[in-house]
């Protein structure tokens, strides 16, 4: 693989505990204008769920692919996100689908160890990295997201999930 540095890209890091990782992710989610594709192992973070739901309200097309087994956990917000208008699929093809990344508008990526969970925010030592205006990196992550999405099963909102 040939690496050609781009002088226009920006990279920003955040860490937890302490809030900078979560704040970076929330700012990133709020910056999406057209699309946001999220790959998540575990999803229990109310603030991140609210940011994705707000993006849907703003007219952003939001898709989430999550680990199938973790999506059945008691505190998982995967079904709630489907009810909030996020297109959701679960992936059970692997022992764990351990990705944690977001591709926004086809030209920016958030990635790192930070699961979209309360524990990642408050109890774990985690990191998040945002790479802006680097289309080749975004293309690679988008290709991986699309591959995961295509092999995953849809989750729909049911009446029991709304209540």
PDB file of C-alpha atoms in Angstrom:
ATOM      1  CA  UNK A   1       0.000   0.000   0.000  1.00  0.00           C
ATOM      2  CA  UNK A   2       1.341   3.417  -0.982  1.00  0.00           C
ATOM      3  CA  UNK A   3       0.898   6.199   1.548  1.00  0.00           C
ATOM      4  CA  UNK A   4       0.817   9.728   0.190  1.00  0.00           C
ATOM      5  CA  UNK A   5       0.405  12.358   2.909  1.00  0.00           C
ATOM      6  CA  UNK A   6      -2.250  14.989   2.375  1.00  0.00           C
ATOM      7  CA  UNK A   7      -1.517  18.412   3.776  1.00  0.00           C
ATOM      8  CA  UNK A   8      -5.233  19.230   4.079  1.00  0.00           C
ATOM      9  CA  UNK A   9      -6.216  16.402   6.458  1.00  0.00           C
ATOM     10  CA  UNK A  10      -6.708  17.104  10.149  1.00  0.00           C
ATOM     11  CA  UNK A  11      -6.453  14.544  12.932  1.00  0.00           C
ATOM     12  CA  UNK A  12      -7.844  15.085  16.423  1.00  0.00           C
ATOM     13  CA  UNK A  13      -7.586  12.736  19.412  1.00  0.00           C
ATOM     14  CA  UNK A  14      -9.715  12.378  22.515  1.00  0.00           C
ATOM     15  CA  UNK A  15      -9.374  10.200  25.602  1.00  0.00           C
ATOM     16  CA  UNK A  16     -11.448   8.861  28.461  1.00  0.00           C
ATOM     17  CA  UNK A  17     -12.138   9.035  31.221  1.00  0.00           C
ATOM     18  CA  UNK A  18     -12.283  12.773  31.252  1.00  0.00           C
ATOM     19  CA  UNK A  19     -14.743  13.509  28.491  1.00  0.00           C
ATOM     20  CA  UNK A  20     -12.538  14.426  25.550  1.00  0.00           C
ATOM     21  CA  UNK A  21     -13.246  11.151  23.677  1.00  0.00           C
ATOM     22  CA  UNK A  22     -17.018  11.412  24.086  1.00  0.00           C
ATOM     23  CA  UNK A  23     -17.022  15.141  23.254  1.00  0.00           C
ATOM     24  CA  UNK A  24     -15.003  14.473  20.103  1.00  0.00           C
ATOM     25  CA  UNK A  25     -17.453  11.764  19.006  1.00  0.00           C
ATOM     26  CA  UNK A  26     -20.469  13.974  19.704  1.00  0.00           C
ATOM     27  CA  UNK A  27     -18.949  16.894  17.769  1.00  0.00           C
ATOM     28  CA  UNK A  28     -18.130  14.547  14.907  1.00  0.00           C
ATOM     29  CA  UNK A  29     -21.671  13.156  14.800  1.00  0.00           C
ATOM     30  CA  UNK A  30     -23.060  16.694  14.872  1.00  0.00           C
ATOM     31  CA  UNK A  31     -20.909  17.691  11.905  1.00  0.00           C
ATOM     32  CA  UNK A  32     -22.385  15.141   9.465  1.00  0.00           C
ATOM     33  CA  UNK A  33     -24.516  16.753   6.779  1.00  0.00           C
ATOM     34  CA  UNK A  34     -25.510  13.924   4.407  1.00  0.00           C
ATOM     35  CA  UNK A  35     -24.585  10.509   5.742  1.00  0.00           C
ATOM     36  CA  UNK A  36     -23.211   8.753   8.784  1.00  0.00           C
ATOM     37  CA  UNK A  37     -22.360   5.044   8.848  1.00  0.00           C
ATOM     38  CA  UNK A  38     -21.597   3.559  12.269  1.00  0.00           C
ATOM     39  CA  UNK A  39     -19.982   0.196  13.036  1.00  0.00           C
ATOM     40  CA  UNK A  40     -20.298  -0.671  16.733  1.00  0.00           C
ATOM     41  CA  UNK A  41     -19.461  -3.665  18.867  1.00  0.00           C
ATOM     42  CA  UNK A  42     -21.470  -2.489  21.862  1.00  0.00           C
ATOM     43  CA  UNK A  43     -23.948   0.401  21.956  1.00  0.00           C
ATOM     44  CA  UNK A  44     -25.303   1.625  25.290  1.00  0.00           C
ATOM     45  CA  UNK A  45     -24.298   5.312  25.251  1.00  0.00           C
ATOM     46  CA  UNK A  46     -27.328   7.583  25.629  1.00  0.00           C
ATOM     47  CA  UNK A  47     -25.404  10.699  24.479  1.00  0.00           C
ATOM     48  CA  UNK A  48     -24.169   9.013  21.285  1.00  0.00           C
ATOM     49  CA  UNK A  49     -27.632   7.538  20.623  1.00  0.00           C
ATOM     50  CA  UNK A  50     -29.136  11.009  21.033  1.00  0.00           C
ATOM     51  CA  UNK A  51     -26.562  12.441  18.608  1.00  0.00           C
ATOM     52  CA  UNK A  52     -27.442   9.809  15.991  1.00  0.00           C
ATOM     53  CA  UNK A  53     -31.167  10.409  16.483  1.00  0.00           C
ATOM     54  CA  UNK A  54     -30.649  14.179  16.175  1.00  0.00           C
ATOM     55  CA  UNK A  55     -28.756  13.582  12.936  1.00  0.00           C
ATOM     56  CA  UNK A  56     -31.733  11.667  11.538  1.00  0.00           C
ATOM     57  CA  UNK A  57     -33.993  14.598  12.482  1.00  0.00           C
ATOM     58  CA  UNK A  58     -31.583  16.947  10.628  1.00  0.00           C
ATOM     59  CA  UNK A  59     -32.030  14.814   7.494  1.00  0.00           C
ATOM     60  CA  UNK A  60     -28.764  12.861   7.706  1.00  0.00           C
ATOM     61  CA  UNK A  61     -29.005   9.261   6.474  1.00  0.00           C
ATOM     62  CA  UNK A  62     -27.715   7.223   9.440  1.00  0.00           C
ATOM     63  CA  UNK A  63     -26.911   3.515   9.260  1.00  0.00           C
ATOM     64  CA  UNK A  64     -25.679   1.339  12.107  1.00  0.00           C
ATOM     65  CA  UNK A  65     -24.239  -2.158  11.956  1.00  0.00           C
ATOM     66  CA  UNK A  66     -23.725  -3.702  15.389  1.00  0.00           C
ATOM     67  CA  UNK A  67     -22.546  -6.980  16.839  1.00  0.00           C
ATOM     68  CA  UNK A  68     -25.511  -9.353  16.907  1.00  0.00           C
ATOM     69  CA  UNK A  69     -24.832 -10.875  20.341  1.00  0.00           C
ATOM     70  CA  UNK A  70     -24.114  -7.563  22.120  1.00  0.00           C
ATOM     71  CA  UNK A  71     -27.267  -6.101  20.554  1.00  0.00           C
ATOM     72  CA  UNK A  72     -29.344  -8.525  22.667  1.00  0.00           C
ATOM     73  CA  UNK A  73     -27.854  -7.275  25.950  1.00  0.00           C
ATOM     74  CA  UNK A  74     -30.226  -5.680  28.432  1.00  0.00           C
ATOM     75  CA  UNK A  75     -28.866  -2.124  28.067  1.00  0.00           C
ATOM     76  CA  UNK A  76     -28.289  -2.168  24.316  1.00  0.00           C
ATOM     77  CA  UNK A  77     -29.786   0.802  22.457  1.00  0.00           C
ATOM     78  CA  UNK A  78     -29.679  -0.867  19.035  1.00  0.00           C
ATOM     79  CA  UNK A  79     -33.447  -1.517  18.882  1.00  0.00           C
ATOM     80  CA  UNK A  80     -34.204   1.959  20.220  1.00  0.00           C
ATOM     81  CA  UNK A  81     -32.080   3.455  17.444  1.00  0.00           C
ATOM     82  CA  UNK A  82     -34.095   1.499  14.873  1.00  0.00           C
ATOM     83  CA  UNK A  83     -37.222   3.068  16.392  1.00  0.00           C
ATOM     84  CA  UNK A  84     -35.580   6.514  16.141  1.00  0.00           C
ATOM     85  CA  UNK A  85     -35.214   6.222  12.363  1.00  0.00           C
ATOM     86  CA  UNK A  86     -31.660   4.884  12.164  1.00  0.00           C
ATOM     87  CA  UNK A  87     -31.293   2.100   9.605  1.00  0.00           C
ATOM     88  CA  UNK A  88     -29.979  -0.785  11.724  1.00  0.00           C
ATOM     89  CA  UNK A  89     -28.483  -4.178  10.965  1.00  0.00           C
ATOM     90  CA  UNK A  90     -26.804  -6.728  13.227  1.00  0.00           C
ATOM     91  CA  UNK A  91     -23.838  -8.847  12.264  1.00  0.00           C
ATOM     92  CA  UNK A  92     -23.477 -12.380  13.626  1.00  0.00           C
ATOM     93  CA  UNK A  93     -20.839 -13.578  11.158  1.00  0.00           C
ATOM     94  CA  UNK A  94     -17.934 -13.418  13.605  1.00  0.00           C
ATOM     95  CA  UNK A  95     -17.176 -14.448  17.164  1.00  0.00           C
ATOM     96  CA  UNK A  96     -17.439 -10.700  17.804  1.00  0.00           C
ATOM     97  CA  UNK A  97     -17.891  -7.864  15.315  1.00  0.00           C
ATOM     98  CA  UNK A  98     -15.496  -5.652  17.279  1.00  0.00           C
ATOM     99  CA  UNK A  99     -15.352  -2.557  15.064  1.00  0.00           C
ATOM    100  CA  UNK A 100     -15.874   0.919  16.470  1.00  0.00           C
ATOM    101  CA  UNK A 101     -15.934   3.547  13.739  1.00  0.00           C
ATOM    102  CA  UNK A 102     -18.056   6.156  12.033  1.00  0.00           C
ATOM    103  CA  UNK A 103     -17.774   7.376   8.446  1.00  0.00           C
ATOM    104  CA  UNK A 104     -19.367  10.794   7.873  1.00  0.00           C
ATOM    105  CA  UNK A 105     -20.175  12.340   4.503  1.00  0.00           C
ATOM    106  CA  UNK A 106     -17.690  10.080   2.725  1.00  0.00           C
ATOM    107  CA  UNK A 107     -14.649  12.136   3.749  1.00  0.00           C
ATOM    108  CA  UNK A 108     -14.190  11.808   7.511  1.00  0.00           C
ATOM    109  CA  UNK A 109     -13.696   8.957   9.986  1.00  0.00           C
ATOM    110  CA  UNK A 110     -13.928   8.536  13.747  1.00  0.00           C
ATOM    111  CA  UNK A 111     -12.266   5.398  15.094  1.00  0.00           C
ATOM    112  CA  UNK A 112     -10.422   4.092  18.139  1.00  0.00           C
ATOM    113  CA  UNK A 113     -10.915   1.818  21.122  1.00  0.00           C
ATOM    114  CA  UNK A 114     -13.934   3.779  22.429  1.00  0.00           C
ATOM    115  CA  UNK A 115     -17.040   1.572  22.424  1.00  0.00           C
ATOM    116  CA  UNK A 116     -20.207   3.636  22.284  1.00  0.00           C
ATOM    117  CA  UNK A 117     -20.939   2.838  25.941  1.00  0.00           C
ATOM    118  CA  UNK A 118     -21.184   4.516  29.314  1.00  0.00           C
ATOM    119  CA  UNK A 119     -18.283   2.358  30.547  1.00  0.00           C
ATOM    120  CA  UNK A 120     -16.038   3.650  27.767  1.00  0.00           C
ATOM    121  CA  UNK A 121     -16.885   7.182  28.840  1.00  0.00           C
ATOM    122  CA  UNK A 122     -16.657   6.822  32.622  1.00  0.00           C
ATOM    123  CA  UNK A 123     -14.772   3.682  33.677  1.00  0.00           C
ATOM    124  CA  UNK A 124     -12.354   2.626  30.933  1.00  0.00           C
ATOM    125  CA  UNK A 125      -9.171   4.135  29.545  1.00  0.00           C
ATOM    126  CA  UNK A 126     -10.180   4.615  25.889  1.00  0.00           C
ATOM    127  CA  UNK A 127      -9.297   6.702  22.854  1.00  0.00           C
ATOM    128  CA  UNK A 128     -11.061   8.211  19.871  1.00  0.00           C
ATOM    129  CA  UNK A 129      -9.449   9.603  16.746  1.00  0.00           C
ATOM    130  CA  UNK A 130     -11.120  11.791  14.112  1.00  0.00           C
ATOM    131  CA  UNK A 131      -9.573  12.060  10.656  1.00  0.00           C
ATOM    132  CA  UNK A 132     -11.110  14.857   8.572  1.00  0.00           C
ATOM    133  CA  UNK A 133     -10.718  15.610   4.863  1.00  0.00           C
ATOM    134  CA  UNK A 134      -8.814  12.432   4.053  1.00  0.00           C
ATOM    135  CA  UNK A 135     -10.963  10.775   1.376  1.00  0.00           C
ATOM    136  CA  UNK A 136      -8.760   7.708   0.814  1.00  0.00           C
ATOM    137  CA  UNK A 137      -8.917   6.690   4.466  1.00  0.00           C
ATOM    138  CA  UNK A 138     -12.657   7.394   4.503  1.00  0.00           C
ATOM    139  CA  UNK A 139     -13.067   5.273   1.350  1.00  0.00           C
ATOM    140  CA  UNK A 140     -11.327   2.327   2.997  1.00  0.00           C
ATOM    141  CA  UNK A 141     -13.540   2.546   6.075  1.00  0.00           C
ATOM    142  CA  UNK A 142     -16.635   3.009   3.889  1.00  0.00           C
ATOM    143  CA  UNK A 143     -15.743  -0.118   1.915  1.00  0.00           C
ATOM    144  CA  UNK A 144     -15.442  -2.096   5.156  1.00  0.00           C
ATOM    145  CA  UNK A 145     -18.704  -0.677   6.493  1.00  0.00           C
ATOM    146  CA  UNK A 146     -20.506  -1.610   3.267  1.00  0.00           C
ATOM    147  CA  UNK A 147     -19.103  -5.152   3.425  1.00  0.00           C
ATOM    148  CA  UNK A 148     -20.314  -5.565   7.021  1.00  0.00           C
ATOM    149  CA  UNK A 149     -23.683  -3.995   6.177  1.00  0.00           C
ATOM    150  CA  UNK A 150     -24.251  -6.306   3.227  1.00  0.00           C
ATOM    151  CA  UNK A 151     -23.652  -9.468   5.278  1.00  0.00           C
ATOM    152  CA  UNK A 152     -25.823  -8.313   8.204  1.00  0.00           C
ATOM    153  CA  UNK A 153     -29.492  -8.780   9.103  1.00  0.00           C
ATOM    154  CA  UNK A 154     -31.983  -5.892   9.347  1.00  0.00           C
ATOM    155  CA  UNK A 155     -33.431  -4.755  12.668  1.00  0.00           C
ATOM    156  CA  UNK A 156     -36.843  -3.135  12.544  1.00  0.00           C
ATOM    157  CA  UNK A 157     -38.751  -1.180  15.153  1.00  0.00           C
ATOM    158  CA  UNK A 158     -41.555  -3.135  16.768  1.00  0.00           C
ATOM    159  CA  UNK A 159     -44.338  -1.941  19.050  1.00  0.00           C
ATOM    160  CA  UNK A 160     -42.700  -3.633  22.070  1.00  0.00           C
ATOM    161  CA  UNK A 161     -39.462  -1.726  21.459  1.00  0.00           C
ATOM    162  CA  UNK A 162     -41.252   1.630  21.461  1.00  0.00           C
ATOM    163  CA  UNK A 163     -42.744   1.142  24.950  1.00  0.00           C
TER     164      UNK A 163
END
